[in-house]
Amino acid sequence: MKYFRIRLNSLALRIQSSRSGLLSILLALGFIPCAQFTKAISSDPVGGAWQSQVDTEDNAGQKLSLTPEQIIVVKIVETYFNELTNLQGRFVQVDPDMQITKGRFFVQKPGRFRFDYSAPSRKVIISDGRFLAIQDLDLRNEDVYELSSTPFRILLRNNVDLLKDAHIAEIFSSESQISIKISDKNSVSTGSIKVIVGLQPEAHLVGWTTTDIQGRSTNISLSDLSVPKVINGDLFKRKALFRDAANTNAR
């Protein structure tokens, strides 16, 4: 009986850790977790840090009235994402509590990407262009979302038009980099994201930042970038973790 209780406690800790880890990933992707989901982890002292919603347009600031110079800056970012086809490299995620996770990523337009978190996380994020799945390889379960629920919908489409499809809340530019804070005008996508594009020696994606309404930020920084001519399409296919759909949560 004592052994059984230990196993149950171990499983509870893994589930608790998984929930807080899932929320950190959701925030990094620009999601607003639904109220039902955040309520479920409200007693988790770690997950509680993730209950706050990601900035929406109302919280992120008023839509800017762009100057001609700012429009040029937006067009530079547009051009980068429109010319982007494939991208791969490494990422580092820094959460508001300064927890650091790392891994490798792959991007293939339109809308496909994969983030493999390094141990001990053992989480994989896969987007096939329509649905995004967050898989936990330890617990052998997954949460599935529509890609339209994230700001990446407008950044990784074939024809990126930020002036048409995005609310622009903030623009910063220097000789070395540009940052632009956007949210999708589509009401389905509720998150906002600050995208950072480096300019030297040529345009490249530096990373992005999401901030919750309490001012806590999650940062994703990219490194070791390369632009392969071909990426194996199988990387963006979800692999079944189990024989049935009992452990799949659609959102």
PDB file of N, CA and C in Angstrom, residues 7-100:
ATOM      1  N   ARG A   7       3.694   5.757  -5.746  1.00  0.00           N
ATOM      2  CA  ARG A   7       3.500   5.816  -7.195  1.00  0.00           C
ATOM      3  C   ARG A   7       2.459   6.862  -7.559  1.00  0.00           C
ATOM      4  N   LEU A   8       1.366   6.935  -6.788  1.00  0.00           N
ATOM      5  CA  LEU A   8       0.330   7.929  -7.049  1.00  0.00           C
ATOM      6  C   LEU A   8       0.869   9.344  -6.859  1.00  0.00           C
ATOM      7  N   ASN A   9       1.643   9.550  -5.790  1.00  0.00           N
ATOM      8  CA  ASN A   9       2.226  10.871  -5.563  1.00  0.00           C
ATOM      9  C   ASN A   9       3.176  11.249  -6.685  1.00  0.00           C
ATOM     10  N   SER A  10       3.952  10.301  -7.160  1.00  0.00           N
ATOM     11  CA  SER A  10       4.881  10.551  -8.265  1.00  0.00           C
ATOM     12  C   SER A  10       4.126  10.941  -9.520  1.00  0.00           C
ATOM     13  N   LEU A  11       3.025  10.229  -9.796  1.00  0.00           N
ATOM     14  CA  LEU A  11       2.223  10.548 -10.975  1.00  0.00           C
ATOM     15  C   LEU A  11       1.605  11.928 -10.842  1.00  0.00           C
ATOM     16  N   ALA A  12       1.113  12.272  -9.649  1.00  0.00           N
ATOM     17  CA  ALA A  12       0.511  13.586  -9.438  1.00  0.00           C
ATOM     18  C   ALA A  12       1.518  14.698  -9.682  1.00  0.00           C
ATOM     19  N   LEU A  13       2.747  14.503  -9.216  1.00  0.00           N
ATOM     20  CA  LEU A  13       3.786  15.504  -9.436  1.00  0.00           C
ATOM     21  C   LEU A  13       4.103  15.657 -10.905  1.00  0.00           C
ATOM     22  N   ARG A  14       4.110  14.552 -11.641  1.00  0.00           N
ATOM     23  CA  ARG A  14       4.395  14.612 -13.075  1.00  0.00           C
ATOM     24  C   ARG A  14       3.291  15.355 -13.801  1.00  0.00           C
ATOM     25  N   ILE A  15       2.032  15.105 -13.422  1.00  0.00           N
ATOM     26  CA  ILE A  15       0.913  15.796 -14.059  1.00  0.00           C
ATOM     27  C   ILE A  15       0.967  17.279 -13.732  1.00  0.00           C
ATOM     28  N   GLN A  16       1.253  17.605 -12.452  1.00  0.00           N
ATOM     29  CA  GLN A  16       1.359  18.999 -12.042  1.00  0.00           C
ATOM     30  C   GLN A  16       2.452  19.707 -12.823  1.00  0.00           C
ATOM     31  N   SER A  17       3.600  19.073 -12.947  1.00  0.00           N
ATOM     32  CA  SER A  17       4.708  19.643 -13.702  1.00  0.00           C
ATOM     33  C   SER A  17       4.352  19.789 -15.165  1.00  0.00           C
ATOM     34  N   SER A  18       3.620  18.817 -15.699  1.00  0.00           N
ATOM     35  CA  SER A  18       3.224  18.871 -17.101  1.00  0.00           C
ATOM     36  C   SER A  18       2.311  20.050 -17.363  1.00  0.00           C
ATOM     37  N   ARG A  19       1.368  20.306 -16.425  1.00  0.00           N
ATOM     38  CA  ARG A  19       0.448  21.423 -16.611  1.00  0.00           C
ATOM     39  C   ARG A  19       1.178  22.748 -16.604  1.00  0.00           C
ATOM     40  N   SER A  20       2.073  22.940 -15.648  1.00  0.00           N
ATOM     41  CA  SER A  20       2.809  24.194 -15.600  1.00  0.00           C
ATOM     42  C   SER A  20       3.701  24.335 -16.816  1.00  0.00           C
ATOM     43  N   GLY A  21       4.296  23.231 -17.266  1.00  0.00           N
ATOM     44  CA  GLY A  21       5.116  23.273 -18.469  1.00  0.00           C
ATOM     45  C   GLY A  21       4.298  23.592 -19.695  1.00  0.00           C
ATOM     46  N   LEU A  22       3.077  23.029 -19.765  1.00  0.00           N
ATOM     47  CA  LEU A  22       2.196  23.305 -20.889  1.00  0.00           C
ATOM     48  C   LEU A  22       1.834  24.773 -20.929  1.00  0.00           C
ATOM     49  N   LEU A  23       1.520  25.353 -19.774  1.00  0.00           N
ATOM     50  CA  LEU A  23       1.159  26.760 -19.748  1.00  0.00           C
ATOM     51  C   LEU A  23       2.316  27.644 -20.166  1.00  0.00           C
ATOM     52  N   SER A  24       3.540  27.288 -19.789  1.00  0.00           N
ATOM     53  CA  SER A  24       4.692  28.082 -20.207  1.00  0.00           C
ATOM     54  C   SER A  24       4.865  28.030 -21.715  1.00  0.00           C
ATOM     55  N   ILE A  25       4.612  26.862 -22.294  1.00  0.00           N
ATOM     56  CA  ILE A  25       4.709  26.729 -23.745  1.00  0.00           C
ATOM     57  C   ILE A  25       3.602  27.522 -24.423  1.00  0.00           C
ATOM     58  N   LEU A  26       2.380  27.461 -23.877  1.00  0.00           N
ATOM     59  CA  LEU A  26       1.270  28.214 -24.451  1.00  0.00           C
ATOM     60  C   LEU A  26       1.577  29.699 -24.456  1.00  0.00           C
ATOM     61  N   LEU A  27       2.109  30.203 -23.357  1.00  0.00           N
ATOM     62  CA  LEU A  27       2.445  31.617 -23.292  1.00  0.00           C
ATOM     63  C   LEU A  27       3.538  31.961 -24.281  1.00  0.00           C
ATOM     64  N   ALA A  28       4.516  31.085 -24.427  1.00  0.00           N
ATOM     65  CA  ALA A  28       5.602  31.331 -25.375  1.00  0.00           C
ATOM     66  C   ALA A  28       5.091  31.387 -26.801  1.00  0.00           C
ATOM     67  N   LEU A  29       3.989  30.670 -27.072  1.00  0.00           N
ATOM     68  CA  LEU A  29       3.411  30.654 -28.409  1.00  0.00           C
ATOM     69  C   LEU A  29       2.376  31.748 -28.610  1.00  0.00           C
ATOM     70  N   GLY A  30       2.119  32.555 -27.591  1.00  0.00           N
ATOM     71  CA  GLY A  30       1.173  33.647 -27.741  1.00  0.00           C
ATOM     72  C   GLY A  30      -0.260  33.261 -27.488  1.00  0.00           C
ATOM     73  N   PHE A  31      -0.507  32.129 -26.824  1.00  0.00           N
ATOM     74  CA  PHE A  31      -1.860  31.709 -26.502  1.00  0.00           C
ATOM     75  C   PHE A  31      -2.396  32.468 -25.303  1.00  0.00           C
ATOM     76  N   ILE A  32      -3.734  32.564 -25.214  1.00  0.00           N
ATOM     77  CA  ILE A  32      -4.418  32.864 -23.972  1.00  0.00           C
ATOM     78  C   ILE A  32      -5.069  31.581 -23.515  1.00  0.00           C
ATOM     79  N   PRO A  33      -4.596  30.941 -22.448  1.00  0.00           N
ATOM     80  CA  PRO A  33      -5.246  29.732 -21.967  1.00  0.00           C
ATOM     81  C   PRO A  33      -6.673  30.028 -21.550  1.00  0.00           C
ATOM     82  N   CYS A  34      -7.594  29.107 -21.868  1.00  0.00           N
ATOM     83  CA  CYS A  34      -8.995  29.316 -21.545  1.00  0.00           C
ATOM     84  C   CYS A  34      -9.185  29.264 -20.036  1.00  0.00           C
ATOM     85  N   ALA A  35     -10.289  29.891 -19.554  1.00  0.00           N
ATOM     86  CA  ALA A  35     -10.531  29.984 -18.119  1.00  0.00           C
ATOM     87  C   ALA A  35     -10.653  28.614 -17.482  1.00  0.00           C
ATOM     88  N   GLN A  36     -11.287  27.680 -18.190  1.00  0.00           N
ATOM     89  CA  GLN A  36     -11.476  26.348 -17.632  1.00  0.00           C
ATOM     90  C   GLN A  36     -10.133  25.673 -17.391  1.00  0.00           C
ATOM     91  N   PHE A  37      -9.202  25.874 -18.322  1.00  0.00           N
ATOM     92  CA  PHE A  37      -7.890  25.235 -18.189  1.00  0.00           C
ATOM     93  C   PHE A  37      -7.104  25.842 -17.041  1.00  0.00           C
ATOM     94  N   THR A  38      -7.103  27.188 -16.946  1.00  0.00           N
ATOM     95  CA  THR A  38      -6.326  27.828 -15.891  1.00  0.00           C
ATOM     96  C   THR A  38      -6.922  27.541 -14.531  1.00  0.00           C
ATOM     97  N   LYS A  39      -8.242  27.403 -14.451  1.00  0.00           N
ATOM     98  CA  LYS A  39      -8.873  27.067 -13.176  1.00  0.00           C
ATOM     99  C   LYS A  39      -8.414  25.702 -12.697  1.00  0.00           C
ATOM    100  N   ALA A  40      -8.198  24.798 -13.637  1.00  0.00           N
ATOM    101  CA  ALA A  40      -7.819  23.434 -13.279  1.00  0.00           C
ATOM    102  C   ALA A  40      -6.458  23.385 -12.613  1.00  0.00           C
ATOM    103  N   ILE A  41      -5.589  24.386 -12.869  1.00  0.00           N
ATOM    104  CA  ILE A  41      -4.259  24.359 -12.270  1.00  0.00           C
ATOM    105  C   ILE A  41      -4.090  25.461 -11.227  1.00  0.00           C
ATOM    106  N   SER A  42      -5.201  26.075 -10.791  1.00  0.00           N
ATOM    107  CA  SER A  42      -5.101  27.219  -9.895  1.00  0.00           C
ATOM    108  C   SER A  42      -4.431  26.880  -8.575  1.00  0.00           C
ATOM    109  N   SER A  43      -4.478  25.617  -8.158  1.00  0.00           N
ATOM    110  CA  SER A  43      -3.855  25.241  -6.900  1.00  0.00           C
ATOM    111  C   SER A  43      -2.383  24.904  -7.056  1.00  0.00           C
ATOM    112  N   ASP A  44      -1.879  24.955  -8.263  1.00  0.00           N
ATOM    113  CA  ASP A  44      -0.482  24.629  -8.544  1.00  0.00           C
ATOM    114  C   ASP A  44       0.358  25.881  -8.335  1.00  0.00           C
ATOM    115  N   PRO A  45       1.245  25.926  -7.321  1.00  0.00           N
ATOM    116  CA  PRO A  45       2.006  27.141  -7.060  1.00  0.00           C
ATOM    117  C   PRO A  45       2.914  27.532  -8.202  1.00  0.00           C
ATOM    118  N   VAL A  46       3.359  26.549  -8.988  1.00  0.00           N
ATOM    119  CA  VAL A  46       4.189  26.867 -10.151  1.00  0.00           C
ATOM    120  C   VAL A  46       3.311  27.285 -11.319  1.00  0.00           C
ATOM    121  N   GLY A  47       2.278  26.471 -11.594  1.00  0.00           N
ATOM    122  CA  GLY A  47       1.384  26.783 -12.696  1.00  0.00           C
ATOM    123  C   GLY A  47       0.622  28.071 -12.479  1.00  0.00           C
ATOM    124  N   GLY A  48       0.462  28.473 -11.206  1.00  0.00           N
ATOM    125  CA  GLY A  48      -0.256  29.705 -10.940  1.00  0.00           C
ATOM    126  C   GLY A  48       0.387  30.912 -11.584  1.00  0.00           C
ATOM    127  N   ALA A  49       1.678  30.855 -11.795  1.00  0.00           N
ATOM    128  CA  ALA A  49       2.369  31.969 -12.447  1.00  0.00           C
ATOM    129  C   ALA A  49       1.935  32.136 -13.885  1.00  0.00           C
ATOM    130  N   TRP A  50       1.235  31.117 -14.426  1.00  0.00           N
ATOM    131  CA  TRP A  50       0.856  31.148 -15.830  1.00  0.00           C
ATOM    132  C   TRP A  50      -0.634  31.377 -16.016  1.00  0.00           C
ATOM    133  N   GLN A  51      -1.365  31.714 -14.953  1.00  0.00           N
ATOM    134  CA  GLN A  51      -2.800  31.868 -15.094  1.00  0.00           C
ATOM    135  C   GLN A  51      -3.179  33.168 -15.773  1.00  0.00           C
ATOM    136  N   SER A  52      -2.315  34.170 -15.694  1.00  0.00           N
ATOM    137  CA  SER A  52      -2.628  35.449 -16.303  1.00  0.00           C
ATOM    138  C   SER A  52      -2.662  35.321 -17.808  1.00  0.00           C
ATOM    139  N   GLN A  53      -3.566  36.090 -18.402  1.00  0.00           N
ATOM    140  CA  GLN A  53      -3.712  36.009 -19.847  1.00  0.00           C
ATOM    141  C   GLN A  53      -2.587  36.750 -20.546  1.00  0.00           C
ATOM    142  N   VAL A  54      -2.278  36.282 -21.744  1.00  0.00           N
ATOM    143  CA  VAL A  54      -1.321  36.986 -22.590  1.00  0.00           C
ATOM    144  C   VAL A  54      -1.952  38.289 -23.039  1.00  0.00           C
ATOM    145  N   ASP A  55      -1.141  39.331 -23.245  1.00  0.00           N
ATOM    146  CA  ASP A  55      -1.669  40.616 -23.685  1.00  0.00           C
ATOM    147  C   ASP A  55      -2.538  40.474 -24.916  1.00  0.00           C
ATOM    148  N   THR A  56      -3.729  41.042 -24.860  1.00  0.00           N
ATOM    149  CA  THR A  56      -4.542  41.202 -26.054  1.00  0.00           C
ATOM    150  C   THR A  56      -4.303  42.608 -26.566  1.00  0.00           C
ATOM    151  N   GLU A  57      -4.986  42.974 -27.649  1.00  0.00           N
ATOM    152  CA  GLU A  57      -4.779  44.315 -28.199  1.00  0.00           C
ATOM    153  C   GLU A  57      -5.151  45.380 -27.176  1.00  0.00           C
ATOM    154  N   ASP A  58      -6.228  45.135 -26.389  1.00  0.00           N
ATOM    155  CA  ASP A  58      -6.647  46.117 -25.402  1.00  0.00           C
ATOM    156  C   ASP A  58      -5.574  46.333 -24.348  1.00  0.00           C
ATOM    157  N   ASN A  59      -4.870  45.247 -23.965  1.00  0.00           N
ATOM    158  CA  ASN A  59      -3.837  45.359 -22.950  1.00  0.00           C
ATOM    159  C   ASN A  59      -2.508  45.803 -23.529  1.00  0.00           C
ATOM    160  N   ALA A  60      -2.280  45.486 -24.793  1.00  0.00           N
ATOM    161  CA  ALA A  60      -0.977  45.744 -25.387  1.00  0.00           C
ATOM    162  C   ALA A  60      -0.796  47.197 -25.784  1.00  0.00           C
ATOM    163  N   GLY A  61      -1.888  47.972 -25.792  1.00  0.00           N
ATOM    164  CA  GLY A  61      -1.777  49.350 -26.207  1.00  0.00           C
ATOM    165  C   GLY A  61      -2.627  49.605 -27.436  1.00  0.00           C
ATOM    166  N   GLN A  62      -2.867  50.862 -27.744  1.00  0.00           N
ATOM    167  CA  GLN A  62      -3.707  51.206 -28.870  1.00  0.00           C
ATOM    168  C   GLN A  62      -2.988  50.924 -30.185  1.00  0.00           C
ATOM    169  N   LYS A  63      -3.782  50.638 -31.185  1.00  0.00           N
ATOM    170  CA  LYS A  63      -3.235  50.446 -32.521  1.00  0.00           C
ATOM    171  C   LYS A  63      -2.537  51.735 -32.961  1.00  0.00           C
ATOM    172  N   LEU A  64      -1.333  51.606 -33.478  1.00  0.00           N
ATOM    173  CA  LEU A  64      -0.558  52.769 -33.873  1.00  0.00           C
ATOM    174  C   LEU A  64      -1.087  53.379 -35.162  1.00  0.00           C
ATOM    175  N   SER A  65      -0.997  54.693 -35.236  1.00  0.00           N
ATOM    176  CA  SER A  65      -1.176  55.384 -36.499  1.00  0.00           C
ATOM    177  C   SER A  65       0.221  55.546 -37.085  1.00  0.00           C
ATOM    178  N   LEU A  66       0.525  54.756 -38.108  1.00  0.00           N
ATOM    179  CA  LEU A  66       1.904  54.617 -38.562  1.00  0.00           C
ATOM    180  C   LEU A  66       2.362  55.795 -39.410  1.00  0.00           C
ATOM    181  N   THR A  67       3.600  56.195 -39.180  1.00  0.00           N
ATOM    182  CA  THR A  67       4.245  57.191 -40.020  1.00  0.00           C
ATOM    183  C   THR A  67       4.812  56.491 -41.255  1.00  0.00           C
ATOM    184  N   PRO A  68       5.165  57.240 -42.290  1.00  0.00           N
ATOM    185  CA  PRO A  68       5.786  56.610 -43.463  1.00  0.00           C
ATOM    186  C   PRO A  68       7.044  55.825 -43.103  1.00  0.00           C
ATOM    187  N   GLU A  69       7.828  56.341 -42.171  1.00  0.00           N
ATOM    188  CA  GLU A  69       9.044  55.631 -41.763  1.00  0.00           C
ATOM    189  C   GLU A  69       8.704  54.308 -41.079  1.00  0.00           C
ATOM    190  N   GLN A  70       7.663  54.308 -40.249  1.00  0.00           N
ATOM    191  CA  GLN A  70       7.261  53.080 -39.563  1.00  0.00           C
ATOM    192  C   GLN A  70       6.699  52.055 -40.545  1.00  0.00           C
ATOM    193  N   ILE A  71       6.008  52.528 -41.557  1.00  0.00           N
ATOM    194  CA  ILE A  71       5.492  51.614 -42.579  1.00  0.00           C
ATOM    195  C   ILE A  71       6.646  50.906 -43.283  1.00  0.00           C
ATOM    196  N   ILE A  72       7.728  51.624 -43.536  1.00  0.00           N
ATOM    197  CA  ILE A  72       8.907  51.011 -44.152  1.00  0.00           C
ATOM    198  C   ILE A  72       9.461  49.914 -43.250  1.00  0.00           C
ATOM    199  N   VAL A  73       9.512  50.173 -41.944  1.00  0.00           N
ATOM    200  CA  VAL A  73      10.001  49.170 -40.995  1.00  0.00           C
ATOM    201  C   VAL A  73       9.115  47.931 -41.034  1.00  0.00           C
ATOM    202  N   VAL A  74       7.803  48.135 -41.044  1.00  0.00           N
ATOM    203  CA  VAL A  74       6.872  47.002 -41.117  1.00  0.00           C
ATOM    204  C   VAL A  74       7.104  46.214 -42.399  1.00  0.00           C
ATOM    205  N   LYS A  75       7.345  46.903 -43.491  1.00  0.00           N
ATOM    206  CA  LYS A  75       7.560  46.233 -44.776  1.00  0.00           C
ATOM    207  C   LYS A  75       8.841  45.401 -44.766  1.00  0.00           C
ATOM    208  N   ILE A  76       9.844  45.842 -44.016  1.00  0.00           N
ATOM    209  CA  ILE A  76      11.070  45.046 -43.902  1.00  0.00           C
ATOM    210  C   ILE A  76      10.766  43.713 -43.230  1.00  0.00           C
ATOM    211  N   VAL A  77       9.972  43.755 -42.155  1.00  0.00           N
ATOM    212  CA  VAL A  77       9.589  42.519 -41.468  1.00  0.00           C
ATOM    213  C   VAL A  77       8.739  41.652 -42.384  1.00  0.00           C
ATOM    214  N   GLU A  78       7.795  42.263 -43.083  1.00  0.00           N
ATOM    215  CA  GLU A  78       6.958  41.529 -44.040  1.00  0.00           C
ATOM    216  C   GLU A  78       7.812  40.822 -45.078  1.00  0.00           C
ATOM    217  N   THR A  79       8.767  41.548 -45.628  1.00  0.00           N
ATOM    218  CA  THR A  79       9.615  40.982 -46.675  1.00  0.00           C
ATOM    219  C   THR A  79      10.390  39.783 -46.160  1.00  0.00           C
ATOM    220  N   TYR A  80      10.901  39.887 -44.930  1.00  0.00           N
ATOM    221  CA  TYR A  80      11.638  38.751 -44.368  1.00  0.00           C
ATOM    222  C   TYR A  80      10.754  37.513 -44.308  1.00  0.00           C
ATOM    223  N   PHE A  81       9.556  37.643 -43.760  1.00  0.00           N
ATOM    224  CA  PHE A  81       8.694  36.473 -43.611  1.00  0.00           C
ATOM    225  C   PHE A  81       8.143  35.989 -44.950  1.00  0.00           C
ATOM    226  N   ASN A  82       7.954  36.893 -45.905  1.00  0.00           N
ATOM    227  CA  ASN A  82       7.492  36.456 -47.223  1.00  0.00           C
ATOM    228  C   ASN A  82       8.572  35.692 -47.979  1.00  0.00           C
ATOM    229  N   GLU A  83       9.830  36.049 -47.758  1.00  0.00           N
ATOM    230  CA  GLU A  83      10.924  35.351 -48.431  1.00  0.00           C
ATOM    231  C   GLU A  83      11.350  34.089 -47.694  1.00  0.00           C
ATOM    232  N   LEU A  84      10.915  33.951 -46.454  1.00  0.00           N
ATOM    233  CA  LEU A  84      11.260  32.769 -45.667  1.00  0.00           C
ATOM    234  C   LEU A  84      10.558  31.535 -46.225  1.00  0.00           C
ATOM    235  N   THR A  85      11.314  30.478 -46.424  1.00  0.00           N
ATOM    236  CA  THR A  85      10.732  29.206 -46.858  1.00  0.00           C
ATOM    237  C   THR A  85      10.974  28.139 -45.800  1.00  0.00           C
ATOM    238  N   ASN A  86      12.231  27.837 -45.555  1.00  0.00           N
ATOM    239  CA  ASN A  86      12.616  26.870 -44.533  1.00  0.00           C
ATOM    240  C   ASN A  86      13.576  27.525 -43.544  1.00  0.00           C
ATOM    241  N   LEU A  87      13.539  27.045 -42.316  1.00  0.00           N
ATOM    242  CA  LEU A  87      14.443  27.564 -41.293  1.00  0.00           C
ATOM    243  C   LEU A  87      14.619  26.502 -40.214  1.00  0.00           C
ATOM    244  N   GLN A  88      15.833  26.376 -39.718  1.00  0.00           N
ATOM    245  CA  GLN A  88      16.070  25.460 -38.607  1.00  0.00           C
ATOM    246  C   GLN A  88      17.182  26.015 -37.733  1.00  0.00           C
ATOM    247  N   GLY A  89      17.247  25.548 -36.503  1.00  0.00           N
ATOM    248  CA  GLY A  89      18.269  26.016 -35.582  1.00  0.00           C
ATOM    249  C   GLY A  89      17.969  25.573 -34.168  1.00  0.00           C
ATOM    250  N   ARG A  90      18.495  26.325 -33.221  1.00  0.00           N
ATOM    251  CA  ARG A  90      18.294  26.022 -31.807  1.00  0.00           C
ATOM    252  C   ARG A  90      17.542  27.174 -31.142  1.00  0.00           C
ATOM    253  N   PHE A  91      16.865  26.859 -30.035  1.00  0.00           N
ATOM    254  CA  PHE A  91      16.144  27.893 -29.310  1.00  0.00           C
ATOM    255  C   PHE A  91      16.400  27.761 -27.817  1.00  0.00           C
ATOM    256  N   VAL A  92      16.272  28.903 -27.133  1.00  0.00           N
ATOM    257  CA  VAL A  92      16.319  28.953 -25.671  1.00  0.00           C
ATOM    258  C   VAL A  92      15.077  29.697 -25.211  1.00  0.00           C
ATOM    259  N   GLN A  93      14.333  29.098 -24.301  1.00  0.00           N
ATOM    260  CA  GLN A  93      13.132  29.720 -23.747  1.00  0.00           C
ATOM    261  C   GLN A  93      13.395  30.091 -22.298  1.00  0.00           C
ATOM    262  N   VAL A  94      13.140  31.363 -21.960  1.00  0.00           N
ATOM    263  CA  VAL A  94      13.296  31.843 -20.588  1.00  0.00           C
ATOM    264  C   VAL A  94      11.928  32.282 -20.082  1.00  0.00           C
ATOM    265  N   ASP A  95      11.426  31.593 -19.058  1.00  0.00           N
ATOM    266  CA  ASP A  95      10.114  31.859 -18.502  1.00  0.00           C
ATOM    267  C   ASP A  95      10.182  32.999 -17.489  1.00  0.00           C
ATOM    268  N   PRO A  96       9.020  33.537 -17.056  1.00  0.00           N
ATOM    269  CA  PRO A  96       9.030  34.629 -16.073  1.00  0.00           C
ATOM    270  C   PRO A  96       9.740  34.281 -14.773  1.00  0.00           C
ATOM    271  N   ASP A  97       9.720  33.004 -14.383  1.00  0.00           N
ATOM    272  CA  ASP A  97      10.419  32.606 -13.158  1.00  0.00           C
ATOM    273  C   ASP A  97      11.876  32.264 -13.421  1.00  0.00           C
ATOM    274  N   MET A  98      12.355  32.635 -14.632  1.00  0.00           N
ATOM    275  CA  MET A  98      13.743  32.438 -15.058  1.00  0.00           C
ATOM    276  C   MET A  98      14.097  30.970 -15.278  1.00  0.00           C
ATOM    277  N   GLN A  99      13.097  30.130 -15.405  1.00  0.00           N
ATOM    278  CA  GLN A  99      13.365  28.739 -15.781  1.00  0.00           C
ATOM    279  C   GLN A  99      13.761  28.702 -17.249  1.00  0.00           C
ATOM    280  N   ILE A 100      14.830  27.990 -17.549  1.00  0.00           N
ATOM    281  CA  ILE A 100      15.368  27.952 -18.907  1.00  0.00           C
ATOM    282  C   ILE A 100      15.184  26.564 -19.506  1.00  0.00           C
TER     283      ILE A 100
END
